Tab-separated table of C-alpha atoms and ligand atoms in Angstrom:
chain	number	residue	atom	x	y	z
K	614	UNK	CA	118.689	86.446	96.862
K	615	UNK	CA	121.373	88.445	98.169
K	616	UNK	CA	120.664	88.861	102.305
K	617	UNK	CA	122.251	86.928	104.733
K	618	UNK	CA	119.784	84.423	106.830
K	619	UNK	CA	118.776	85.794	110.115
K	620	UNK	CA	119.663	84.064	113.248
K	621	UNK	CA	116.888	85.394	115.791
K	622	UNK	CA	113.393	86.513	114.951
K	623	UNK	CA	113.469	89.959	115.093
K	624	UNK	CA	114.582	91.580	112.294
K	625	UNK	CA	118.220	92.704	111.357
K	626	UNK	CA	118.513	95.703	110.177
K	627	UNK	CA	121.864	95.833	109.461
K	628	UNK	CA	121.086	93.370	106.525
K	629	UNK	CA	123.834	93.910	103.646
K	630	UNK	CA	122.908	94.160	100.146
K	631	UNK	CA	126.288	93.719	98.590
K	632	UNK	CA	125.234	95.246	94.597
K	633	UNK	CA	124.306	98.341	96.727
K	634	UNK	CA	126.488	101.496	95.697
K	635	UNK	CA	126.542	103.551	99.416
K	636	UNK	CA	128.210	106.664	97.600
K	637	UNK	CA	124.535	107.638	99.505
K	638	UNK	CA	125.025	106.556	102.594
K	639	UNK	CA	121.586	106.519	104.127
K	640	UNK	CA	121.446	106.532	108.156
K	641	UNK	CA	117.377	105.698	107.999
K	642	UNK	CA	113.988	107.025	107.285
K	643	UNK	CA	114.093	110.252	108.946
K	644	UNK	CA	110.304	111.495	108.658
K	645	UNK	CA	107.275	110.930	106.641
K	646	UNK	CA	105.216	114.354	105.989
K	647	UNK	CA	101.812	114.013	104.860
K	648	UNK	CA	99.659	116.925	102.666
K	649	UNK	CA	96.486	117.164	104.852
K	650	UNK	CA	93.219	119.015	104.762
K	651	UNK	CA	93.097	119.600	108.502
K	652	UNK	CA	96.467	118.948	110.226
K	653	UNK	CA	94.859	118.815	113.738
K	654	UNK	CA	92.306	116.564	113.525
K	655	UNK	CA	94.657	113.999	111.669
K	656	UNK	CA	97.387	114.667	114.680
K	657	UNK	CA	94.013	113.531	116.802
K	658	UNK	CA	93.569	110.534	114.726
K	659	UNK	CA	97.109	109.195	114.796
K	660	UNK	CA	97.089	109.711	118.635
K	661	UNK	CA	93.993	107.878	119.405
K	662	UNK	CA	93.974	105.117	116.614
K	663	UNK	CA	97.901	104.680	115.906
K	664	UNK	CA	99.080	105.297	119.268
K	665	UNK	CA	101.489	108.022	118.070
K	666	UNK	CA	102.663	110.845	120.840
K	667	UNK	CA	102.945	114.246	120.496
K	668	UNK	CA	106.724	116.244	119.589
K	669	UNK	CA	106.667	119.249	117.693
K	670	UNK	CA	104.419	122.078	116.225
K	671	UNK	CA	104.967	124.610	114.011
K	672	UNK	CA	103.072	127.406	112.680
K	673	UNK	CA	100.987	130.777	113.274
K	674	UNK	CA	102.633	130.615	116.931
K	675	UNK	CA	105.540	129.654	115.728
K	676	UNK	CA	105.477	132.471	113.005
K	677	UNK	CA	105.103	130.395	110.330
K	678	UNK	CA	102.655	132.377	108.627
K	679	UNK	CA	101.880	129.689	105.753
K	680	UNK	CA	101.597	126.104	107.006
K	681	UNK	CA	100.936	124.252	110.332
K	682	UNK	CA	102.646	120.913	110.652
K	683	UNK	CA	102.386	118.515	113.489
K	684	UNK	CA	105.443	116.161	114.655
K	685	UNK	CA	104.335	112.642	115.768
K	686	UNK	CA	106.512	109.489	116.918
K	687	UNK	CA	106.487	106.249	117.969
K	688	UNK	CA	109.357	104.460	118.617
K	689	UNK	CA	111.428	105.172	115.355
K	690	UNK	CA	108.365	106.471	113.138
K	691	UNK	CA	108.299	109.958	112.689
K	692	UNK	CA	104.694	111.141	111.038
K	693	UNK	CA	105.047	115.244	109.928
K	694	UNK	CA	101.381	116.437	109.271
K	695	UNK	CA	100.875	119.433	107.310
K	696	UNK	CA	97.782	121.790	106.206
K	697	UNK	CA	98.205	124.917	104.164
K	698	UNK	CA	97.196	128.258	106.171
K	699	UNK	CA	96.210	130.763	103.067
K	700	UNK	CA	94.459	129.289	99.508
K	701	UNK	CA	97.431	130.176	97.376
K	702	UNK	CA	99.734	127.526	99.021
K	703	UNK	CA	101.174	124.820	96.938
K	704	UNK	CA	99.817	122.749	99.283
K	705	UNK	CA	97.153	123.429	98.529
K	706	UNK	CA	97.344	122.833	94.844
K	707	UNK	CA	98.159	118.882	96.004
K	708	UNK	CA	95.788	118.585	98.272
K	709	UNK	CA	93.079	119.438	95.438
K	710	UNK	CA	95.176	117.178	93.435
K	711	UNK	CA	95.946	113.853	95.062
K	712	UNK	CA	93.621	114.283	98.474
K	713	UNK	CA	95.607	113.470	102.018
K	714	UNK	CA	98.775	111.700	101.118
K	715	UNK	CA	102.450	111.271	101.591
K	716	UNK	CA	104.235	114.159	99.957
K	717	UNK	CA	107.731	113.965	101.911
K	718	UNK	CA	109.623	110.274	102.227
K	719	UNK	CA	112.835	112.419	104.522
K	720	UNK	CA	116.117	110.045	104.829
K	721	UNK	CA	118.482	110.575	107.684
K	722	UNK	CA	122.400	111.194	105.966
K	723	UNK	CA	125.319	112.492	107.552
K	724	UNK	CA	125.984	114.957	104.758
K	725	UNK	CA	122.880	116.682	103.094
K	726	UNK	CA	124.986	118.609	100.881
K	727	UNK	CA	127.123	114.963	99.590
K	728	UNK	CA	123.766	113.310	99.147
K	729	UNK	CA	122.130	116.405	96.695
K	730	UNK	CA	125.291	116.318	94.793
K	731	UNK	CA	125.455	112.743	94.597
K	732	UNK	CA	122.094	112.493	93.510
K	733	UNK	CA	121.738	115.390	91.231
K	734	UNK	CA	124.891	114.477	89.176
K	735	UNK	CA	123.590	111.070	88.487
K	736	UNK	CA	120.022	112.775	86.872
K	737	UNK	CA	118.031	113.234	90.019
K	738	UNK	CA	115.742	116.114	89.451
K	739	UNK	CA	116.850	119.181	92.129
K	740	UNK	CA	113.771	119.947	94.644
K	741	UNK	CA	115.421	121.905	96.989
K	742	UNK	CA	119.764	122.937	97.150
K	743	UNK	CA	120.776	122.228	100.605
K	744	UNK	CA	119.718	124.610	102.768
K	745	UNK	CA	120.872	125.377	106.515
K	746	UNK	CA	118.677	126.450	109.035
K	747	UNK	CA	118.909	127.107	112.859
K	748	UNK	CA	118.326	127.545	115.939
K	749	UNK	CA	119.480	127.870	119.683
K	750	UNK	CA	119.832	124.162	119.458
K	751	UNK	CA	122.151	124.179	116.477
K	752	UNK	CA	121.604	123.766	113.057
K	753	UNK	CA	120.601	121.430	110.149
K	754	UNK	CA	121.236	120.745	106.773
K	755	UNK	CA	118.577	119.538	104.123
K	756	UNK	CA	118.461	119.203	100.689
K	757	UNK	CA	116.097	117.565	98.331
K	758	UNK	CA	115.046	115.311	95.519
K	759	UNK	CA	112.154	114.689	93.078
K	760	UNK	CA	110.965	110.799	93.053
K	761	UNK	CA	107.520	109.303	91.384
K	762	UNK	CA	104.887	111.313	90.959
K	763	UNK	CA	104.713	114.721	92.930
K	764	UNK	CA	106.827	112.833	95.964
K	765	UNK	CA	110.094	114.371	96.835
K	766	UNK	CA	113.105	112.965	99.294
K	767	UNK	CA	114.526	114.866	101.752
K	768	UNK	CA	118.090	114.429	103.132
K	769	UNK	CA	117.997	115.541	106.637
K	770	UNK	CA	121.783	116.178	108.304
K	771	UNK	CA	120.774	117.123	111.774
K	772	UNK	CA	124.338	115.893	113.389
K	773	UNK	CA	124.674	119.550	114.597
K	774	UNK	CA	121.451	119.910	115.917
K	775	UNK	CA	119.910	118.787	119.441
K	776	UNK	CA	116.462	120.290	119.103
K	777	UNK	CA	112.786	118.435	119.335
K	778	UNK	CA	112.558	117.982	115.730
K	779	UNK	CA	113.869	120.899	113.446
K	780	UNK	CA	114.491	124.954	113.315
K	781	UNK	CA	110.839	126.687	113.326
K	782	UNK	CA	109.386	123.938	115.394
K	783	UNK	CA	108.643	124.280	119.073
K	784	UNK	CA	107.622	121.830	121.541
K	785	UNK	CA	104.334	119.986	121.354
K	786	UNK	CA	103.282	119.592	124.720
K	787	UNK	CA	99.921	118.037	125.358
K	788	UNK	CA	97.298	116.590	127.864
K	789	UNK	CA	96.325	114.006	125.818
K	790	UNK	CA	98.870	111.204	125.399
K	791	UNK	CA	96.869	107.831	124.185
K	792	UNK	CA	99.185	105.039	124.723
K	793	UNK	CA	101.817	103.996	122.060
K	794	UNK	CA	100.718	100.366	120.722
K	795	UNK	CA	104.030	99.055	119.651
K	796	UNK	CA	104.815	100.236	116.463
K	797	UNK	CA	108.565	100.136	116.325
K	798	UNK	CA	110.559	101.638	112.481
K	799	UNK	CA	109.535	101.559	108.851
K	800	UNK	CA	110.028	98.460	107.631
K	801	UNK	CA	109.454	99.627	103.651
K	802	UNK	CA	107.125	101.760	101.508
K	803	UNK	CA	105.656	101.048	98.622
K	804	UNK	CA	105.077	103.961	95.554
K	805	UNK	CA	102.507	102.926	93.122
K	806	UNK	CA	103.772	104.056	89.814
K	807	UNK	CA	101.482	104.064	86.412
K	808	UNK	CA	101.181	101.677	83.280
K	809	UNK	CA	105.014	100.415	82.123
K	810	UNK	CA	106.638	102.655	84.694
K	811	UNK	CA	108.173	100.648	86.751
K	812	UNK	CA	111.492	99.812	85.460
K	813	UNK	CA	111.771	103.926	84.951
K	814	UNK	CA	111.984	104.211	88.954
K	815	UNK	CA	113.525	101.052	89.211
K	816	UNK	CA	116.053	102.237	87.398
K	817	UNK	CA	116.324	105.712	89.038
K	818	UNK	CA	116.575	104.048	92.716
K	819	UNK	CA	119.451	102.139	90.851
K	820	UNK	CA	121.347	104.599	89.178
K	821	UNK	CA	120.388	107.698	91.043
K	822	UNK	CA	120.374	106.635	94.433
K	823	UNK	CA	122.602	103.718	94.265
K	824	UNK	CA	119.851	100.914	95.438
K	825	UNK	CA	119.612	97.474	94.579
K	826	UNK	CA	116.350	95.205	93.681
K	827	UNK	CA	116.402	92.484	96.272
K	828	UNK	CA	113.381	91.387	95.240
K	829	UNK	CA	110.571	90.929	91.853
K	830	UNK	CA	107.424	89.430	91.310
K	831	UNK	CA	105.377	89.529	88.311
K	832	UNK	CA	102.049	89.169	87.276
K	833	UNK	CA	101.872	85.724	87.550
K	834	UNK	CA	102.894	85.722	90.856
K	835	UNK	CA	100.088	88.350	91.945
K	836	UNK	CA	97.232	87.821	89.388
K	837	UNK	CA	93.958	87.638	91.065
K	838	UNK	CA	90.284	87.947	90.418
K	839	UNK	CA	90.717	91.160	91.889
K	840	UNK	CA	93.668	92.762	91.271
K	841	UNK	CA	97.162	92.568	89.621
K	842	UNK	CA	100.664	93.875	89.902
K	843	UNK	CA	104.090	94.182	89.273
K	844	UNK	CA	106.545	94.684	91.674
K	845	UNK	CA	109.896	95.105	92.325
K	846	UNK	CA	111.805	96.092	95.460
K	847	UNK	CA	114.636	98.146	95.859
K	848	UNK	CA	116.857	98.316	98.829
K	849	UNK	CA	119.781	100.486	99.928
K	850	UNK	CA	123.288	98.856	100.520
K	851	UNK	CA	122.470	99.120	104.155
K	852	UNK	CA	119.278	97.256	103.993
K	853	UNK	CA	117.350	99.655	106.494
K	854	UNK	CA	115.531	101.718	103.090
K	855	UNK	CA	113.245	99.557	101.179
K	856	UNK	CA	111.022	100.799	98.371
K	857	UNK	CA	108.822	98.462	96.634
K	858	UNK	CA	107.702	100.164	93.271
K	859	UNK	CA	104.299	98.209	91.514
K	860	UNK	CA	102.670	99.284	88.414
K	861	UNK	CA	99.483	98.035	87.616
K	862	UNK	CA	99.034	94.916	85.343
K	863	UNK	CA	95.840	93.489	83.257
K	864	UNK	CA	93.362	91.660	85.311
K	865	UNK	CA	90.291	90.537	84.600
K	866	UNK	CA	88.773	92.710	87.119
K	867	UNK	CA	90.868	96.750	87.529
K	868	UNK	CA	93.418	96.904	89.430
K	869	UNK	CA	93.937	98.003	92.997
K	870	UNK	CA	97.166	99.926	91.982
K	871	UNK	CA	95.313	101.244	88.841
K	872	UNK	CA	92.705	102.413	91.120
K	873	UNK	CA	94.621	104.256	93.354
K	874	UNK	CA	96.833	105.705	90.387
K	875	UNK	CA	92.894	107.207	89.076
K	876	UNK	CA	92.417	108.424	92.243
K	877	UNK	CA	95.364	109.924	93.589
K	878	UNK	CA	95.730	111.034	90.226
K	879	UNK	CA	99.023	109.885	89.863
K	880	UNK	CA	102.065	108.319	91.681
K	881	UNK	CA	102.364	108.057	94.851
K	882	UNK	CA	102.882	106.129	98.250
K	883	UNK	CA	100.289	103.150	98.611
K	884	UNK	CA	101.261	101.914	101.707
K	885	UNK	CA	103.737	102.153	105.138
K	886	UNK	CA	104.846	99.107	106.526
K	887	UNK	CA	105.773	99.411	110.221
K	888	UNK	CA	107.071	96.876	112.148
K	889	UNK	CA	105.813	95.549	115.694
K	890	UNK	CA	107.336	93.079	118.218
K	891	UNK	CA	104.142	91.449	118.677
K	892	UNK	CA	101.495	91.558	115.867
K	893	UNK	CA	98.937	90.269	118.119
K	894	UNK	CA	99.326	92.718	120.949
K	895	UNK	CA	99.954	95.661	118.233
K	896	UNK	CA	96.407	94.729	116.303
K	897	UNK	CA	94.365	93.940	119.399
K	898	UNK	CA	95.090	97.976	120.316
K	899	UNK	CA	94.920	99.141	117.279
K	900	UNK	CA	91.136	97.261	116.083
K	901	UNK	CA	89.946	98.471	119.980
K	902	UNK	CA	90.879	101.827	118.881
K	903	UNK	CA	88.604	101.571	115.552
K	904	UNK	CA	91.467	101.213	113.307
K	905	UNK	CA	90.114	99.047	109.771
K	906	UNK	CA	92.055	96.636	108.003
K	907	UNK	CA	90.778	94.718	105.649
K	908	UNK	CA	88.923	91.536	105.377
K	909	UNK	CA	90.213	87.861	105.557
K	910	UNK	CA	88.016	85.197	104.630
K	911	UNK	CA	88.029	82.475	107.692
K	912	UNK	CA	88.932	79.817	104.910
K	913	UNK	CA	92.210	81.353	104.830
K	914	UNK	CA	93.257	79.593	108.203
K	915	UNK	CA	91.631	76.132	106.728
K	916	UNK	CA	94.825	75.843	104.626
K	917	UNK	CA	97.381	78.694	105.578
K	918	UNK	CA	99.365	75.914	107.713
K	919	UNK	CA	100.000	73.464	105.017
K	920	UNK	CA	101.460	76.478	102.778
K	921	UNK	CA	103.421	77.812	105.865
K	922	UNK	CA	104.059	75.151	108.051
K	923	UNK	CA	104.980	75.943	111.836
K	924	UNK	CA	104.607	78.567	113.365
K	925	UNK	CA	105.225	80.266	117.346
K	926	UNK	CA	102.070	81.184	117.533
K	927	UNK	CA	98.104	80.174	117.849
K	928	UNK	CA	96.552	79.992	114.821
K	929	UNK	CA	92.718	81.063	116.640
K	930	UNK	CA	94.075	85.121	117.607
K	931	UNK	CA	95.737	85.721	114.298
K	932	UNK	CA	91.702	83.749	112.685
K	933	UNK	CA	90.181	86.460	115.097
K	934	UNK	CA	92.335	89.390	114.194
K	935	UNK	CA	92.532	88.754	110.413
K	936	UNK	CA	96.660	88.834	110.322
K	937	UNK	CA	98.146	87.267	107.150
K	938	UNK	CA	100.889	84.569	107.533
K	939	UNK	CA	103.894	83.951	104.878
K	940	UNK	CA	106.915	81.767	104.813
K	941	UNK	CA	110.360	81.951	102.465
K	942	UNK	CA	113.718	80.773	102.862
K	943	UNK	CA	114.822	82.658	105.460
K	944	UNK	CA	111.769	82.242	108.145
K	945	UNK	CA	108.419	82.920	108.381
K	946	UNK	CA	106.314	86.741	108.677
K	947	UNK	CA	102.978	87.511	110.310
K	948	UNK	CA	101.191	90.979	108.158
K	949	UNK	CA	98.057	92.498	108.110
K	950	UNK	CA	96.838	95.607	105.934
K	951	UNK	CA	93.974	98.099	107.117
K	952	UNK	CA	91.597	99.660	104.742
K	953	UNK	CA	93.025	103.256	103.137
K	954	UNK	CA	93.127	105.693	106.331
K	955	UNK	CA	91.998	108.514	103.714
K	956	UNK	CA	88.864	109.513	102.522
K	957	UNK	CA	89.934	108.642	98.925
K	958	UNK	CA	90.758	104.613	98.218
K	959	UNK	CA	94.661	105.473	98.366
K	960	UNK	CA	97.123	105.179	100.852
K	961	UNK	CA	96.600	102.173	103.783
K	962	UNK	CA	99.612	100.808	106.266
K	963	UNK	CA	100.518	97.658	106.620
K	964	UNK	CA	101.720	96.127	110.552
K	965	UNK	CA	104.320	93.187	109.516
K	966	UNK	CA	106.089	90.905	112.185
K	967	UNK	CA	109.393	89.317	110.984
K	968	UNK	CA	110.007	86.318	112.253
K	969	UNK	CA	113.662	85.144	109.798
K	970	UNK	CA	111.491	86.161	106.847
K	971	UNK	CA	112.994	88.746	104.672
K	972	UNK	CA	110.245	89.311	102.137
K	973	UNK	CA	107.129	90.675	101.599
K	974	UNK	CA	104.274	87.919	101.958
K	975	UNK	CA	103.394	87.646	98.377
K	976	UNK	CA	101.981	84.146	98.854
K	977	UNK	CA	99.269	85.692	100.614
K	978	UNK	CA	97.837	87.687	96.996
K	979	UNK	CA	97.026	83.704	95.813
K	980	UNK	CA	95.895	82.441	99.320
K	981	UNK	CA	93.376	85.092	99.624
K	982	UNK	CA	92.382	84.842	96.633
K	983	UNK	CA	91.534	81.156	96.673
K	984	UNK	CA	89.940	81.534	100.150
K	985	UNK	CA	87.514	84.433	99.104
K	986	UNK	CA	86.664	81.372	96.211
K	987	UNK	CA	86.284	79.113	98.733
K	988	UNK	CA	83.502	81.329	100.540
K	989	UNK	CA	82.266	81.529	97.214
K	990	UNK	CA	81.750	78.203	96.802
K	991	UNK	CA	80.010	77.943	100.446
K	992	UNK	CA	77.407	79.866	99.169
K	993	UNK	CA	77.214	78.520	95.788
K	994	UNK	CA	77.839	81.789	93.612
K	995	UNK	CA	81.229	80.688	92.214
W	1702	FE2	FE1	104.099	95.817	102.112
């Protein structure tokens, strides 16, 4: 393990991942856009489940004749939601494709222009040559990148450019502002990549974008009944851009990423970890606001201690709210995963609190396994 051990609970970001190459020098996530059927009712649902608040619109007003988008944030998490206007938009085309889901992972550089060459010169497939655009508030620079699947980066430079969110968008003022419910910055996201791929993007967040894998777990580590996976997890030299890429693996039962590569139809971005301050605060909202997540057998919390050990906080709200507990070297983290927010069984998010840990709770694959066996047992069917 190559991170430093962090002295308070909340987490560093400034964590440095020496094997790292920052020839890419990546300032942060800079927005997530998702392909969407309707654009406004998903803005809706992010406002009154999520807690996100209204920035920016573009389109027909905004004579963008095409495609609507919507510009949500909390905190540091920027959500872009986008719906095609006419049928012969490529957005379309996905849409029909994959369903709802994340086609735009945007990174925040200083130089748009450095990080297309960098990238393209080391094999990255072009998406887009950077490109200015402006405005009356300045101007920005993006450029862009193919990754898994039909998922592209985006290098935003927006160092010259003081408006709401980018040229072509306008304001997004609005009467209905739903409380935020402490979400605070991305703390990863995870692509789901098909059979034997993994080391192939892996490898292209190593060589192409200059990453390092912090972390790997294999099928022995996350082998259930249910599902199993392969993972590995690659971070930029920074530490504040971390990718987890899983591929499926045999189980006796198919696996969850094999089910979401059938339906997606491809690769793609399972999940989006966001960070709170206070898991139990964040969750309460978020469940009062009809947000799923998924189930946790109580017999997890029979046992969850003795794999853990101490923790700050009362074991009976996390048992009531369903939130996952995990321990490594480094400290301990409190997670909990809702059910896919899409129609098809796809992408979910995930709410993590870092308390020292730097990882990302794979005991918990084997401890809910063995407590959903448990509850089998209760009732005699195992
Ligand atoms: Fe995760």
């Amino acid at each position: 393990m190559t991170m430093t051990a962090s002295t308070s609970d909340t987490l560093n970001l400034e964590k440095i991942v020496p094997e790292a190459q920052d020839f890419l020098p990546l300032l942060g996530t800079d927005y997530v856009e998702l392909y969407v059927g309707n654009a406004k009712q998903a803005a809706h649902f992010y406002k009154t489940a999520f807690g996100f608040q209204s920035v920016a619109y573009s389109g027909l007003e905004t004579g963008n004749k095409d495609k609507v988008s919507y510009v949500l944030q909390q905190d540091k998490i920027r959500l872009v939601l986008s719906s095609p206007l006419r049928a012969e938009s490529p957005i379309n085309e996905h849409i029909v494709k994959h369903g709802d889901g994340v086609k735009v992972v945007a990174l925040w550089v200083d130089d748009a222009t450095k990080a297309w060459e960098e990238t393209t010169k080391r094999g990255a497939e072009s998406f887009m040559e950077p490109t200015k655009s402006e405005d009356e508030n300045g101007h920005v620079i993006q450029s862009g990148i193919h990754t898994y699947g039909e998922t592209i980066h985006i290098f935003v430079e927006r160092k010259n450019y003081n408006g709401t969110f980018l040229p072509g968008f306008k304001e997004w003022k609005s009467d209905y502002n739903p409380e935020p419910v402490g979400l605070k910055y991305i703390d990863h996201m995870v692509g789901n990549v098909g059979w034997g791929e993994m080391n192939k993007w892996v490898d292209f967040y190593a060589k192409v974008m200059g990453f390092a894998q912090i972390i790997s777990f294999d099928d022995k580590d996350i082998s259930t009944e249910y599902t199993a996976l392969m993972s590995k997890v690659m971070s930029n030299g920074n530490g504040r851009i971390k990718f987890p890429i899983n591929e499926p693996a045999e189980g006796r039962k198919k696996s969850q990423i094999e089910e979401y590569i059938d339906f997606y139809e491809g690769a793609g971005v399972q999940h989006i970890a966001v960070a709170t301050d206070n898991i139990i605060e964040t969750v309460t909202a978020l469940q009062s606001r009809g947000v799923e997540f998924l189930y946790v057998p109580s017999t997890y919390y029979e046992t969850v201690l003795d794999r853990v050990g101490e923790i700050d906080e009362d074991l009976e709200p996390l048992k009531e709210l369903g939130i996952l507990i995990d321990r490594d070297d480094e400290g301990y983290l409190l997670q909990i995963f809702t059910k896919p927010v899409l129609d098809r069984p796809t992408m979910f998010f995930e709410i993590i609190q870092r308390k020292g840990a730097q990882s990302f709770g794979k005991g918990n694959f084997k401890a809910l396994f063995e407590s959903i066996e448990r509850e089998q047992e209760l009732r005699g069917t195992l």
